[in-house]
Every structure is written in C-alpha cells, then in structure tokens.
Coordinates of C-alpha atoms in Angstrom, one line a residue:
Chain W
M13 CA 1.1 1.2 -46.4
T14 CA 2.2 -2.4 -44.8
E15 CA 1.9 0.1 -41.2
Y16 CA -1.6 0.3 -42.1
F17 CA -2.7 -3.4 -43.2
K18 CA -0.8 -4.5 -40.2
N19 CA -2.3 -2.8 -38.0
I20 CA -5.8 -4.0 -39.3
F21 CA -4.5 -7.5 -38.7
Q22 CA -3.4 -7.7 -36.0
S23 CA -6.1 -5.9 -33.9
V24 CA -8.4 -8.3 -35.3
W25 CA -6.0 -10.9 -34.6
T26 CA -6.1 -9.7 -31.0
I27 CA -9.8 -9.5 -31.1
L28 CA -10.5 -13.2 -31.4
V29 CA -7.4 -13.8 -29.4
G30 CA -9.4 -11.8 -26.3
M31 CA -12.5 -13.4 -27.5
W32 CA -11.7 -16.7 -27.0
V33 CA -10.0 -16.0 -23.7
T34 CA -13.5 -14.3 -22.4
A35 CA -15.4 -17.9 -24.1
R36 CA -12.9 -20.1 -21.9
H37 CA -13.8 -17.9 -18.7
L38 CA -17.6 -17.9 -19.6
F39 CA -17.1 -21.7 -18.8
T40 CA -15.1 -21.9 -16.4
P41 CA -16.3 -22.4 -13.0
A42 CA -17.1 -19.3 -11.1
V43 CA -14.6 -19.5 -7.8
T44 CA -16.9 -17.7 -5.7
I45 CA -18.0 -18.4 -2.4
Q46 CA -21.8 -17.6 -1.9
Y47 CA -21.1 -16.9 1.7
P48 CA -24.3 -17.6 4.1
D49 CA -24.9 -20.7 2.4
V50 CA -22.1 -21.8 1.7
R51 CA -18.8 -21.0 4.4
L52 CA -15.7 -21.6 3.9
K53 CA -13.9 -23.5 6.2
L54 CA -12.3 -21.5 9.2
P55 CA -8.3 -22.2 9.9
E56 CA -7.5 -23.7 12.7
R57 CA -6.5 -21.2 15.4
A58 CA -8.3 -18.6 13.9
R59 CA -9.6 -16.2 16.2
N60 CA -13.2 -14.7 16.5
R61 CA -15.3 -14.5 19.4
L62 CA -14.2 -15.6 23.3
Y63 CA -15.7 -17.9 24.6
V64 CA -15.9 -18.8 29.0
N65 CA -16.3 -21.7 30.1
M66 CA -17.6 -20.6 33.9
D67 CA -17.6 -24.8 35.3
D68 CA -13.8 -24.2 34.5
C69 CA -12.7 -20.6 36.0
I70 CA -10.8 -20.3 39.4
G71 CA -10.6 -16.5 39.1
C72 CA -7.5 -15.9 38.8
F73 CA -7.9 -12.7 36.9
Q74 CA -5.0 -14.2 34.7
C75 CA -6.7 -13.3 31.7
D76 CA -7.6 -9.6 32.9
M77 CA -4.3 -8.6 33.4
A78 CA -3.3 -9.8 30.2
C79 CA -5.7 -8.2 27.7
P80 CA -4.4 -5.2 25.9
V81 CA -7.4 -3.5 25.8
D82 CA -9.0 -4.3 29.0
C83 CA -12.1 -5.3 28.1
I84 CA -12.0 -8.5 30.3
S85 CA -13.9 -7.6 34.1
I86 CA -14.2 -10.0 36.7
E87 CA -15.3 -10.0 40.0
T88 CA -14.7 -12.5 42.9
V89 CA -16.1 -13.1 46.3
K90 CA -14.3 -15.8 49.1
S91 CA -15.8 -18.6 49.2
L92 CA -17.2 -20.0 53.2
P93 CA -14.3 -22.6 54.4
T94 CA -17.3 -24.4 55.0
E95 CA -18.5 -24.4 51.1
D96 CA -16.9 -26.7 48.3
L97 CA -17.3 -25.1 45.4
G98 CA -15.6 -28.4 43.3
T99 CA -12.3 -28.6 41.3
T100 CA -12.4 -28.1 37.7
S101 CA -12.0 -30.3 34.7
T102 CA -8.0 -29.8 35.4
G103 CA -8.5 -31.1 39.1
Q104 CA -7.3 -27.5 40.5
K105 CA -9.6 -26.6 43.4
K106 CA -12.1 -23.4 42.4
K107 CA -12.4 -21.0 45.6
L108 CA -13.5 -18.3 44.6
W109 CA -17.3 -17.2 43.7
V110 CA -17.1 -15.7 40.5
T111 CA -20.0 -13.0 40.8
K112 CA -19.1 -10.8 38.2
F113 CA -17.3 -12.2 34.4
D114 CA -18.3 -9.5 31.7
I115 CA -16.1 -9.8 28.1
D116 CA -17.1 -6.6 26.3
I117 CA -16.8 -8.0 22.7
A118 CA -16.7 -4.6 21.3
K119 CA -12.9 -3.7 23.1
C120 CA -11.9 -6.9 21.9
C121 CA -9.1 -6.9 19.6
Y122 CA -8.9 -10.7 19.2
C123 CA -5.0 -11.5 20.3
A124 CA -6.1 -13.9 22.0
L125 CA -3.2 -13.1 24.5
C126 CA -6.2 -13.3 27.7
V127 CA -6.6 -17.4 26.3
Y128 CA -2.6 -18.5 26.8
P129 CA -2.0 -17.1 30.6
C130 CA -5.0 -19.3 31.6
P131 CA -3.8 -22.1 33.7
T132 CA -7.7 -23.8 33.4
E133 CA -7.9 -23.0 29.9
C134 CA -11.4 -22.3 30.0
I135 CA -11.7 -18.7 28.1
K136 CA -10.9 -19.8 24.6
M137 CA -11.4 -18.2 21.2
T138 CA -14.5 -20.6 18.8
D139 CA -15.2 -20.0 15.3
V140 CA -18.0 -18.0 15.3
Y141 CA -17.7 -14.9 13.6
E142 CA -21.6 -13.8 13.3
F143 CA -22.1 -11.6 16.7
A144 CA -23.9 -8.0 15.1
E145 CA -25.5 -6.5 17.2
Y146 CA -27.4 -3.2 16.7
D147 CA -27.3 -2.1 20.8
R148 CA -23.9 -1.7 21.2
T149 CA -24.7 -3.0 25.2
N150 CA -25.4 -6.0 23.4
L151 CA -22.1 -7.0 22.6
I152 CA -21.3 -7.1 26.2
Y153 CA -21.0 -10.6 26.8
N154 CA -22.1 -12.1 30.5
Y155 CA -20.4 -15.5 31.1
V156 CA -21.6 -15.7 35.2
T157 CA -24.1 -18.6 35.5
L158 CA -24.7 -17.4 38.7
T159 CA -28.2 -15.8 39.1
P160 CA -28.7 -11.9 40.6
P161 CA -30.3 -13.4 43.5
E162 CA -27.2 -16.0 44.6
I163 CA -24.7 -13.7 43.6
T164 CA -25.8 -10.9 46.6
D165 CA -26.0 -13.6 48.4
V166 CA -22.8 -14.7 48.7
K167 CA -21.6 -11.3 48.8
K168 CA -23.8 -10.8 51.3
R169 CA -22.5 -14.5 53.4
A170 CA -18.8 -13.4 52.5
A171 CA -19.5 -10.1 54.4
E172 CA -21.3 -11.9 57.2
F173 CA -18.6 -14.5 57.1
E174 CA -15.9 -11.0 57.2
K175 CA -17.3 -8.7 59.9
E176 CA -17.5 -12.2 61.8
Q177 CA -14.0 -13.0 61.3
A178 CA -13.2 -9.5 61.7
A179 CA -15.2 -8.9 65.1
K180 CA -12.8 -12.6 66.0
K181 CA -9.7 -10.7 65.0
A182 CA -10.6 -8.0 67.0
A183 CA -11.2 -10.5 70.1
A184 CA -7.8 -11.8 68.8
A185 CA -6.0 -8.0 68.6
A186 CA -7.3 -7.0 71.8
A187 CA -6.3 -9.7 73.8
A188 CA -3.3 -9.6 72.3
A189 CA -2.8 -5.7 73.0
Q190 CA -3.7 -6.6 76.5
A191 CA -1.4 -9.6 77.3
K192 CA 1.2 -6.3 75.9
A193 CA 0.4 -3.8 77.4
A194 CA 0.6 -5.9 80.5
A195 CA 4.0 -6.7 79.6
A196 CA 4.8 -3.2 78.9
A197 CA 4.1 -2.2 82.4
A198 CA 7.5 -3.9 83.2
A199 CA 9.8 -2.7 80.3
P200 CA 10.5 1.2 80.2
P201 CA 9.3 2.5 76.9
N202 CA 10.9 2.7 73.2
P203 CA 13.1 6.5 72.8
P204 CA 10.7 8.5 70.0
P205 CA 12.2 7.5 66.0
K206 CA 15.0 10.4 65.4
Q207 CA 13.3 12.7 62.4
G208 CA 15.5 13.4 59.5
P209 CA 15.6 16.8 57.6
T210 CA 12.9 17.4 55.2
P211 CA 13.6 17.6 51.5
A212 CA 14.5 21.1 49.9
Q213 CA 11.6 21.8 47.3
P214 CA 13.3 21.7 44.3
P215 CA 13.6 24.9 42.0
P216 CA 10.5 26.0 40.3
T217 CA 10.9 25.0 36.3
A218 CA 11.9 28.6 34.2
P219 CA 8.4 29.8 32.5
V220 CA 8.6 28.7 28.8
P221 CA 9.3 31.2 26.4
P222 CA 6.2 31.7 24.1
K223 CA 6.7 29.7 21.2
Q224 CA 7.4 31.7 18.5
N225 CA 6.3 31.5 14.8
S226 CA 8.8 29.8 12.3
Chain B
M29 CA -50.8 -11.1 -39.5
E30 CA -53.0 -7.8 -40.7
Q31 CA -55.1 -9.4 -42.8
V32 CA -56.7 -11.6 -39.2
L33 CA -56.5 -9.0 -38.0
R34 CA -58.6 -6.6 -39.9
S35 CA -60.8 -9.6 -40.1
I36 CA -61.0 -10.0 -36.0
L37 CA -61.2 -6.4 -35.6
D38 CA -63.0 -4.5 -38.4
N39 CA -61.2 -1.3 -37.5
N40 CA -58.3 0.1 -39.2
L41 CA -57.7 1.8 -36.0
F42 CA -57.6 -1.2 -33.3
V43 CA -55.5 -2.6 -36.5
Y44 CA -52.5 0.0 -36.6
V45 CA -52.8 0.0 -33.0
V46 CA -52.1 -3.7 -32.3
M47 CA -49.5 -4.1 -34.6
A48 CA -47.1 -1.2 -34.0
L49 CA -47.6 -2.8 -30.7
V50 CA -46.6 -6.4 -31.6
P51 CA -42.9 -5.7 -31.3
L52 CA -43.3 -3.6 -28.1
V53 CA -44.7 -7.3 -26.7
W54 CA -41.1 -8.7 -27.6
I55 CA -38.8 -5.9 -27.0
V56 CA -40.0 -5.2 -22.9
P57 CA -39.8 -8.8 -22.3
Y58 CA -36.4 -9.4 -23.9
A59 CA -34.6 -6.3 -22.5
L60 CA -35.3 -7.2 -18.7
F61 CA -33.8 -11.0 -20.4
A62 CA -31.3 -9.2 -21.1
V63 CA -29.7 -7.8 -18.8
W64 CA -30.1 -10.7 -17.1
V65 CA -28.2 -11.9 -19.6
E66 CA -25.7 -9.5 -20.1
R67 CA -25.1 -9.5 -15.7
K68 CA -24.2 -13.5 -16.3
V69 CA -22.7 -13.5 -19.6
S70 CA -20.5 -10.5 -17.5
A71 CA -20.1 -12.3 -14.0
H72 CA -18.9 -15.6 -15.7
M73 CA -16.3 -14.3 -18.1
Q74 CA -14.8 -12.9 -14.9
D75 CA -15.2 -15.9 -12.8
R76 CA -18.3 -14.5 -10.8
L77 CA -21.6 -16.2 -11.2
G78 CA -23.6 -12.9 -10.7
P79 CA -27.1 -12.7 -9.6
M80 CA -28.3 -15.9 -8.1
R81 CA -30.7 -14.6 -5.1
T82 CA -33.7 -13.1 -6.2
G83 CA -36.0 -15.5 -7.4
G84 CA -34.1 -18.2 -6.7
W85 CA -32.8 -20.3 -9.7
H86 CA -29.9 -18.2 -10.7
G87 CA -31.6 -15.1 -10.0
W88 CA -33.8 -14.9 -13.2
A89 CA -36.2 -12.6 -11.3
Q90 CA -33.2 -9.3 -11.2
T91 CA -34.1 -6.6 -13.7
I92 CA -38.0 -7.6 -12.6
A93 CA -36.6 -5.9 -9.2
D94 CA -34.9 -4.2 -10.9
I95 CA -37.7 -2.4 -12.4
L96 CA -40.0 -3.0 -10.4
K97 CA -37.7 -0.6 -8.3
L98 CA -37.1 1.9 -10.8
I99 CA -41.0 2.6 -11.0
Q100 CA -41.0 3.4 -7.4
K101 CA -38.1 5.6 -7.4
E102 CA -38.7 9.2 -7.2
D103 CA -38.1 11.1 -10.7
I104 CA -35.2 13.7 -9.8
V105 CA -35.3 16.7 -12.3
P106 CA -32.0 19.5 -11.6
A107 CA -33.2 22.7 -11.2
A108 CA -30.6 23.7 -13.3
A109 CA -32.4 21.9 -16.3
D110 CA -34.0 22.5 -19.0
K111 CA -37.6 20.9 -17.7
K112 CA -39.2 20.3 -21.5
L113 CA -36.1 18.7 -23.6
H114 CA -35.5 16.5 -20.2
L115 CA -38.6 15.5 -20.0
A116 CA -38.9 14.3 -23.8
A117 CA -35.8 13.5 -24.5
P118 CA -36.0 9.3 -23.5
F119 CA -38.5 9.3 -25.0
I120 CA -37.3 10.7 -28.7
V121 CA -34.2 8.5 -27.6
F122 CA -37.3 5.2 -27.8
V123 CA -39.1 6.3 -30.5
G124 CA -35.9 6.4 -32.9
S125 CA -35.3 3.1 -31.5
Y126 CA -38.2 2.0 -31.5
A127 CA -39.7 3.6 -34.8
A128 CA -37.1 0.9 -36.3
F129 CA -38.7 -2.3 -35.9
A130 CA -41.6 -0.7 -37.7
A131 CA -39.8 -2.2 -41.1
I132 CA -38.2 -5.0 -39.4
P133 CA -40.2 -8.8 -40.8
F134 CA -40.3 -10.5 -38.1
S135 CA -41.5 -13.2 -39.9
S136 CA -42.6 -14.3 -43.4
A137 CA -46.2 -13.0 -42.2
F138 CA -45.3 -10.7 -39.9
V139 CA -44.0 -6.8 -40.5
G140 CA -45.0 -3.9 -39.1
S141 CA -45.2 -1.9 -42.9
N142 CA -44.0 -3.5 -45.8
V143 CA -42.0 -1.0 -47.4
N144 CA -40.2 -1.0 -50.7
I145 CA -37.8 1.2 -48.9
G146 CA -38.1 -0.7 -45.8
L147 CA -34.4 0.0 -45.2
F148 CA -33.8 3.3 -46.2
Y149 CA -36.4 4.0 -43.4
I150 CA -34.4 2.4 -40.4
I151 CA -31.0 3.8 -41.3
A152 CA -33.1 7.4 -42.0
V153 CA -34.8 7.3 -38.6
S154 CA -32.9 5.9 -36.3
S155 CA -30.4 8.9 -36.5
I156 CA -33.6 10.3 -34.6
V157 CA -31.6 9.0 -31.2
V158 CA -29.2 11.7 -32.2
V159 CA -32.0 14.2 -31.2
G160 CA -32.5 12.9 -28.1
L161 CA -29.5 12.3 -26.8
L162 CA -28.4 15.2 -27.8
M163 CA -31.0 16.8 -26.1
A164 CA -30.7 14.4 -22.7
G165 CA -27.2 16.1 -22.7
W166 CA -27.8 19.7 -23.6
S167 CA -31.2 19.8 -20.9
S168 CA -29.5 18.1 -18.5
N169 CA -27.4 21.0 -17.7
N170 CA -24.3 19.5 -16.8
K171 CA -20.9 19.0 -17.9
W172 CA -21.2 15.2 -18.3
S173 CA -24.0 15.1 -19.7
L174 CA -23.2 17.7 -22.5
L175 CA -19.9 15.5 -23.1
G176 CA -21.1 12.5 -23.6
A177 CA -23.9 13.9 -26.3
M178 CA -21.4 15.7 -28.1
R179 CA -19.0 12.9 -28.7
S180 CA -22.2 10.0 -28.7
A181 CA -23.2 12.5 -32.0
A182 CA -19.9 12.8 -33.4
Q183 CA -20.1 8.7 -33.2
I184 CA -22.8 7.8 -34.4
V185 CA -22.7 10.5 -37.1
S186 CA -19.7 8.9 -38.2
Y187 CA -20.7 5.4 -38.0
E188 CA -23.7 5.3 -40.2
I189 CA -21.7 6.4 -42.8
P190 CA -19.8 2.9 -43.1
T191 CA -23.2 1.0 -41.7
A192 CA -25.4 2.5 -45.0
I193 CA -22.5 1.6 -47.3
A194 CA -22.0 -2.2 -46.0
L195 CA -25.8 -2.3 -46.8
L196 CA -25.4 -1.1 -50.1
A197 CA -23.3 -4.1 -50.7
V198 CA -26.4 -6.2 -49.9
V199 CA -28.8 -4.1 -51.5
M200 CA -26.6 -4.6 -54.9
L201 CA -27.1 -7.6 -54.6
A202 CA -30.7 -8.2 -53.7
G203 CA -31.9 -5.0 -55.9
T204 CA -34.5 -4.1 -53.3
L205 CA -34.7 -2.1 -50.1
N206 CA -37.2 -4.3 -49.0
L207 CA -36.8 -6.5 -45.8
Q208 CA -39.5 -8.7 -46.8
D209 CA -37.6 -9.5 -50.5
I210 CA -34.5 -9.4 -49.2
N211 CA -35.7 -12.1 -47.2
Q212 CA -37.0 -14.5 -49.6
Q213 CA -34.1 -13.9 -52.1
Q214 CA -32.4 -15.6 -49.5
A215 CA -35.0 -18.5 -48.9
G216 CA -33.2 -22.6 -48.4
W217 CA -29.9 -23.7 -47.1
F218 CA -28.1 -21.6 -44.8
W219 CA -25.3 -21.1 -48.2
H220 CA -27.7 -18.8 -50.0
W221 CA -27.3 -16.4 -47.7
Y222 CA -25.5 -13.1 -48.8
I223 CA -23.6 -13.5 -46.3
F224 CA -21.9 -17.0 -47.9
R225 CA -22.2 -14.9 -51.6
K226 CA -19.7 -13.0 -53.7
F227 CA -17.0 -14.4 -50.9
P228 CA -15.2 -12.4 -49.4
F229 CA -17.0 -8.9 -50.2
V230 CA -20.4 -10.1 -48.1
F231 CA -18.8 -11.7 -45.5
V232 CA -16.3 -8.8 -45.2
A233 CA -19.2 -6.1 -45.4
F234 CA -21.4 -7.9 -42.6
I235 CA -18.0 -7.9 -40.5
I236 CA -18.5 -4.3 -40.8
Y237 CA -21.7 -3.2 -40.3
F238 CA -21.9 -5.4 -37.2
V239 CA -18.8 -3.6 -35.9
A240 CA -20.3 -0.2 -37.5
S241 CA -23.5 -1.0 -35.3
L242 CA -21.8 -1.4 -32.6
A243 CA -20.4 2.4 -32.6
E244 CA -24.0 3.3 -33.1
T245 CA -25.5 1.3 -30.3
N246 CA -22.7 2.5 -28.5
R247 CA -22.1 -0.1 -26.5
T248 CA -18.4 -1.5 -25.7
P249 CA -15.4 -0.4 -27.0
F250 CA -17.7 1.9 -28.8
D251 CA -19.3 3.3 -25.7
I252 CA -17.5 6.5 -24.7
P253 CA -20.0 8.2 -25.2
E254 CA -21.3 6.9 -22.1
A255 CA -17.7 5.8 -20.2
E256 CA -18.8 5.8 -16.9
S257 CA -14.6 6.1 -16.0
E258 CA -14.8 9.6 -17.4
L259 CA -18.4 10.9 -17.3
V260 CA -20.0 9.2 -14.9
A261 CA -22.7 8.2 -17.1
G262 CA -22.5 10.5 -20.6
Y263 CA -26.1 11.9 -21.4
H264 CA -28.4 10.0 -18.2
T265 CA -25.8 11.1 -16.1
E266 CA -29.0 13.2 -14.8
Y267 CA -31.7 10.7 -15.3
S268 CA -33.6 8.5 -12.5
G269 CA -36.6 6.4 -12.2
M270 CA -38.1 4.8 -15.0
K271 CA -36.4 8.4 -17.4
F272 CA -33.2 6.6 -17.0
A273 CA -35.2 2.8 -17.5
I274 CA -36.2 3.7 -20.3
F275 CA -33.3 5.0 -21.8
F276 CA -32.0 1.8 -21.3
L277 CA -34.8 -0.1 -23.1
A278 CA -34.0 2.1 -25.4
E279 CA -30.1 0.7 -25.8
Y280 CA -31.3 -3.2 -25.7
A281 CA -34.5 -2.6 -28.3
N282 CA -31.5 -0.8 -30.3
M283 CA -28.8 -3.7 -29.7
F284 CA -31.4 -6.1 -31.3
A285 CA -32.7 -3.6 -33.7
V286 CA -29.1 -3.6 -35.1
S287 CA -29.1 -7.1 -34.5
A288 CA -32.0 -7.7 -36.5
I289 CA -30.7 -5.7 -39.7
A290 CA -27.7 -8.4 -39.4
S291 CA -29.7 -11.0 -39.9
T292 CA -32.3 -10.0 -41.5
L293 CA -29.4 -8.8 -44.6
F294 CA -26.6 -11.0 -44.7
L295 CA -27.8 -14.2 -42.2
G296 CA -31.7 -15.4 -43.1
G297 CA -34.1 -13.3 -41.3
W298 CA -36.1 -15.7 -40.5
N299 CA -36.0 -18.0 -43.0
S300 CA -34.1 -21.9 -41.4
P301 CA -30.8 -23.0 -42.4
F302 CA -31.9 -26.0 -43.4
G303 CA -34.3 -25.6 -46.1
E304 CA -38.1 -25.9 -45.7
F305 CA -37.4 -27.8 -42.8
M306 CA -38.4 -25.9 -40.2
G307 CA -40.5 -23.5 -41.9
G308 CA -43.3 -21.9 -42.0
P309 CA -44.6 -18.1 -40.2
V310 CA -44.0 -19.2 -37.0
W311 CA -40.3 -21.4 -37.2
G312 CA -39.5 -18.5 -39.5
A313 CA -40.2 -15.6 -36.0
F314 CA -38.3 -18.1 -33.9
W315 CA -34.8 -18.6 -36.5
F316 CA -35.6 -14.5 -36.8
L317 CA -35.5 -13.8 -33.4
T318 CA -33.0 -16.9 -32.8
K319 CA -30.4 -15.4 -34.8
G320 CA -31.4 -11.4 -33.6
M321 CA -30.5 -13.1 -30.0
F322 CA -27.5 -14.7 -31.4
F323 CA -25.5 -11.0 -32.6
V324 CA -26.9 -10.2 -29.0
V325 CA -25.0 -11.9 -27.1
V326 CA -22.2 -11.3 -29.0
Q327 CA -22.6 -8.4 -28.5
M328 CA -21.9 -8.7 -25.1
W329 CA -19.6 -11.2 -25.4
L330 CA -17.6 -8.1 -27.3
R331 CA -18.4 -5.5 -24.6
W332 CA -17.0 -8.2 -21.6
T333 CA -13.7 -8.8 -23.4
L334 CA -12.6 -5.4 -25.3
P335 CA -11.3 -2.2 -23.7
R336 CA -13.1 1.2 -24.5
L337 CA -11.3 2.8 -27.7
R338 CA -10.4 6.5 -27.8
V339 CA -11.8 9.4 -29.5
D340 CA -9.1 9.5 -31.5
Q341 CA -9.1 6.4 -32.4
L342 CA -12.2 6.2 -33.2
M343 CA -12.5 8.6 -35.5
Y344 CA -9.7 6.2 -37.3
V345 CA -11.4 3.2 -37.3
S346 CA -14.6 4.3 -39.5
W347 CA -13.2 7.0 -41.6
K348 CA -9.8 5.4 -42.1
V349 CA -10.3 1.5 -41.9
L350 CA -14.5 0.6 -42.3
T351 CA -14.4 3.7 -44.6
P352 CA -12.5 2.6 -47.8
W353 CA -13.2 -1.2 -47.2
A354 CA -17.4 -0.6 -47.2
F355 CA -16.6 0.9 -50.4
A356 CA -14.5 -1.6 -51.3
C357 CA -16.5 -3.9 -50.7
I358 CA -18.8 -2.9 -52.6
L359 CA -16.7 -2.3 -55.7
G360 CA -15.7 -5.7 -55.6
V361 CA -19.6 -6.9 -55.5
G362 CA -20.0 -4.8 -58.3
A363 CA -17.7 -5.6 -60.5
W364 CA -18.3 -9.9 -60.0
M365 CA -22.1 -9.3 -60.7
M366 CA -20.6 -6.7 -64.4
F367 CA -18.4 -9.6 -65.1

C-alpha cells in the first residue's frame, strides 16, 4: 500500500519536474542557426573550393603531381625567347604559357596537398562551399586566362619556333656529321659491339588447379 | 444569439444551420493556429526554432501552406480497403468531436443547444469517436491501423470511466447537468469556481479529469494508438490528403472540446475571474476561449515533456489509480455536502 502511494507521489512529482524543465527550455534561446540567412564563420584553415590565381602560375606542374585523385590537368607551351611573360608576385620569372588549367572539383577530395608545393602560392583553398551544379561538367573549373584564339596562336608560334629550331639543329647536325665523316675517313672503323647470350625464358607456371568448394 | 438570428433570418432551418456552423468558424482557424503553436512550442522546448520561413514572421503561414498541400494531394485508398468504411471513418471521427460543441456554452449568449442534460450528452456523443477510429483501423486492412484502432478503443473506453466519475463530483455540487447553469453558479470572483470549492476533492477531480481527457484525445503520454515508433501512425496510417487532414482536425477539435469542458466545469467557463470586471457576453467568449486555449497549451506542454506509456501502465493508471481516486473524490464531496 505504501508502495502504491509512493508510486503516485513519485509520478506526479517527476511530471512536475519534467514540466519545469521543458518550461525553462521554452524560454531558452534556440541554438538553431538559420543557415542561408545566418552563416557560421568558417575556421581559418577550412578547405573548400580551390582557387588558382593565374597571374602567379608558372606552370610548374607541382600541384598536378601532388594531387592524389588527378583532378588537376595542366598544359603548358614554352614561350619564345623574344616574349616576356612578366614575373609573379613572388618575383619569379614566368617562362611558360599555361594553355590549360582545369580542376575537376567533383573529383577533388579537399586534401589541400596541391596547395603546399606551389612555389608561388597561387593555388589555394577558399571559404566558398556552395557550388552545387545541375550538370556535372559544370564542375570542371577552367582557370586559364588566355582566350581560345590566343591559345591556338601561342601553340602555332611555339610550333613554328620549334620547327625553326629543329631545322637549325638539323642543319647544325648535318654540318657536324659532315665534319665527323671527314674526320672518320682518316681513322679505322670501330669493331661491332659484342653481343651477350640472350637470357633464357622463365619456365611457364604450372596451371592453377580448379578451386575446390570447401 | 438564437433570438437575434431568428429575428434576422425568419426561417428556422437557416437559424439551425448558422447556429451549427458557428463553432466551426472557431474550430478551423483554431486548429490551424494550434498546429502551428504546437510546432513552435515543441521546437522551443527542444531549443530549436520550428517553422520560420513560410509567411514571414516566425512561419505563421506554415499550417496554411500545409493545408493547401493536403487539399492538392492525391487521395490514396488501399486496393484491399473497405472503400465505404474507409471513406466514412474520418467524417464520423470529426462528427463525434464536433457534436460535443453543440452543448458547450461559448458565452452567456451563445450555446448551440441549451439542453438540461448537456454534460451527459457530451460524454455520450464523444464516444462516437471510438466507432470512427475502429472503422478507420478495420477498413484500412492494415495491421498497424487495426492495432492502433484496437488500442484506441480499449484506451478510450477505459478512460471514460474516470472522466465521467470525476465530472460527477462537479455535477453533485451543481445539482444540474445543464452547462449554462453550471457556469452561472460559478459567477463572481475566481474563488467561486468549482475547482476551489470543497478543496481538495474537486481539485483532485479536476486533475483526474484532465489526465483522463488526455487519454481520450489520444495525446501523449497516452498516444499509444498512434505510436509512431511502433505503429507507423496507428489508425490513420493508410489515410492521405484531406481525409488525413480531417483526422487531424478532429484531434485538435477534440483537444479543444475537452479543454472547454474542463474550463466550463472547473474554471468558471465564460465567467470573468474578476467578478463583474470584463463581464458580458463578448468578454465571456473571450474568457472561455482563453481558458480553453490555456488547457490546449498545457496539453502540448505535457506532450513534449512526457514519454509514451506502455499499454499495461496505461491500464494501471486508469483502473488502479484514476478510477478509485475519482470515487474517493465523489465520496469526499458527497460527505462534505451532507455534513
């Protein structure tokens, strides 16, 4: 019987305690952050969308090589000796036209491994984290500052220069070969290099027995 | 109000229709408002904000948007359902809870039907809700629905006993079942209210009534008929669109009905707490609705405070605690009146 009254008292008492707790919480300021209107400040080293400052890029491929998921693809073209591409903000001389600098941000794993090797600190993480797209191809970010005609122009000029150089080189080589031939005519020819025995093929591996069901 | 209507409309049928629709004019906006309040109260009790965007100021239009959505929704009827019962069930549930409003005095000038057995009528007619719930559960041809409906029936039938007995304590004091008369007997300052008379017997009767009424409206902590963690949604699992909305409306109408009965019988109904100050029929409606809304908010408060009871605990509370204590209250009041 005492148990019965004790139970009733306890239930009434605990209900009152519970109501007191909820009533207090009713007037506690809510912890909700109303996201699109109010945003939390991101931590200083938050890693979100990548950004490349092309003015400072020297096309060194360090970021491309560091990327563990290969989301950065770069193409460079050598500049002509007559062209001056200027210097980066860190004072390095730019020697290459960067004709392609694409980051597939859909592949990016936000590891920031590309950020650290950059010699000019031109690739970095920003605090932008809202870049959803309806089409996956829109997530391939194109950072090149050159326009497509400029790129073809740069490539054409580089190819011409290369050809010119190759022609020059061929001419030089021909001249050198001529000189060499003239010299060789005086000296006896070299003996042919001695050939060693070819290594024996490794024996074919024994066929794997069919797997038994255990 | 009836006389005024008669003089304007000059047709009995119109008068009855208008009189019947007056509580609906209150209930529908109230239900929309109460759903919004419930969401805000629950959110703030959990240190959240609740709806904040729809309509601008604190999401006030959220439930209006919800009801518009529900109106547009497809009305899905399960292939194996009993179509007629499935269609009729939500309406019967709503009729059961709405019929109770016929005898509830909203103000000294307005009561749907000023019958002498008002309280008896309310207790009787609100039992129709059980029929509707059972119909809904049975016709859905779904085990969750049926389990919910059976639990609901068991619960409501058990809790009607302490409810009725607790109300009898007041009926003994008042000597009438007419709710308008019971209200008039509590006129004056708030210490004339029945809850403060024959202390503590009527007060305990009030607590018993309030707890039992929570169970009758299927509100937490007695919401095992629609226990969402066990039964999906109980008897209205298979309902969608407007039929679901009508169940919802019936639940909120029921909440207000039991709150209205509590305030009428124990807290003076449409009487002002301050004697003649702010009295009269219009202020009467204000006091009545305020008291009713207060208890609706208390119901919400309890809902977001207490966890759900187990079925055996539910039966224990009804048969071993509330019913004997309600009898004790009647005995106490009766003995006090005799000596």
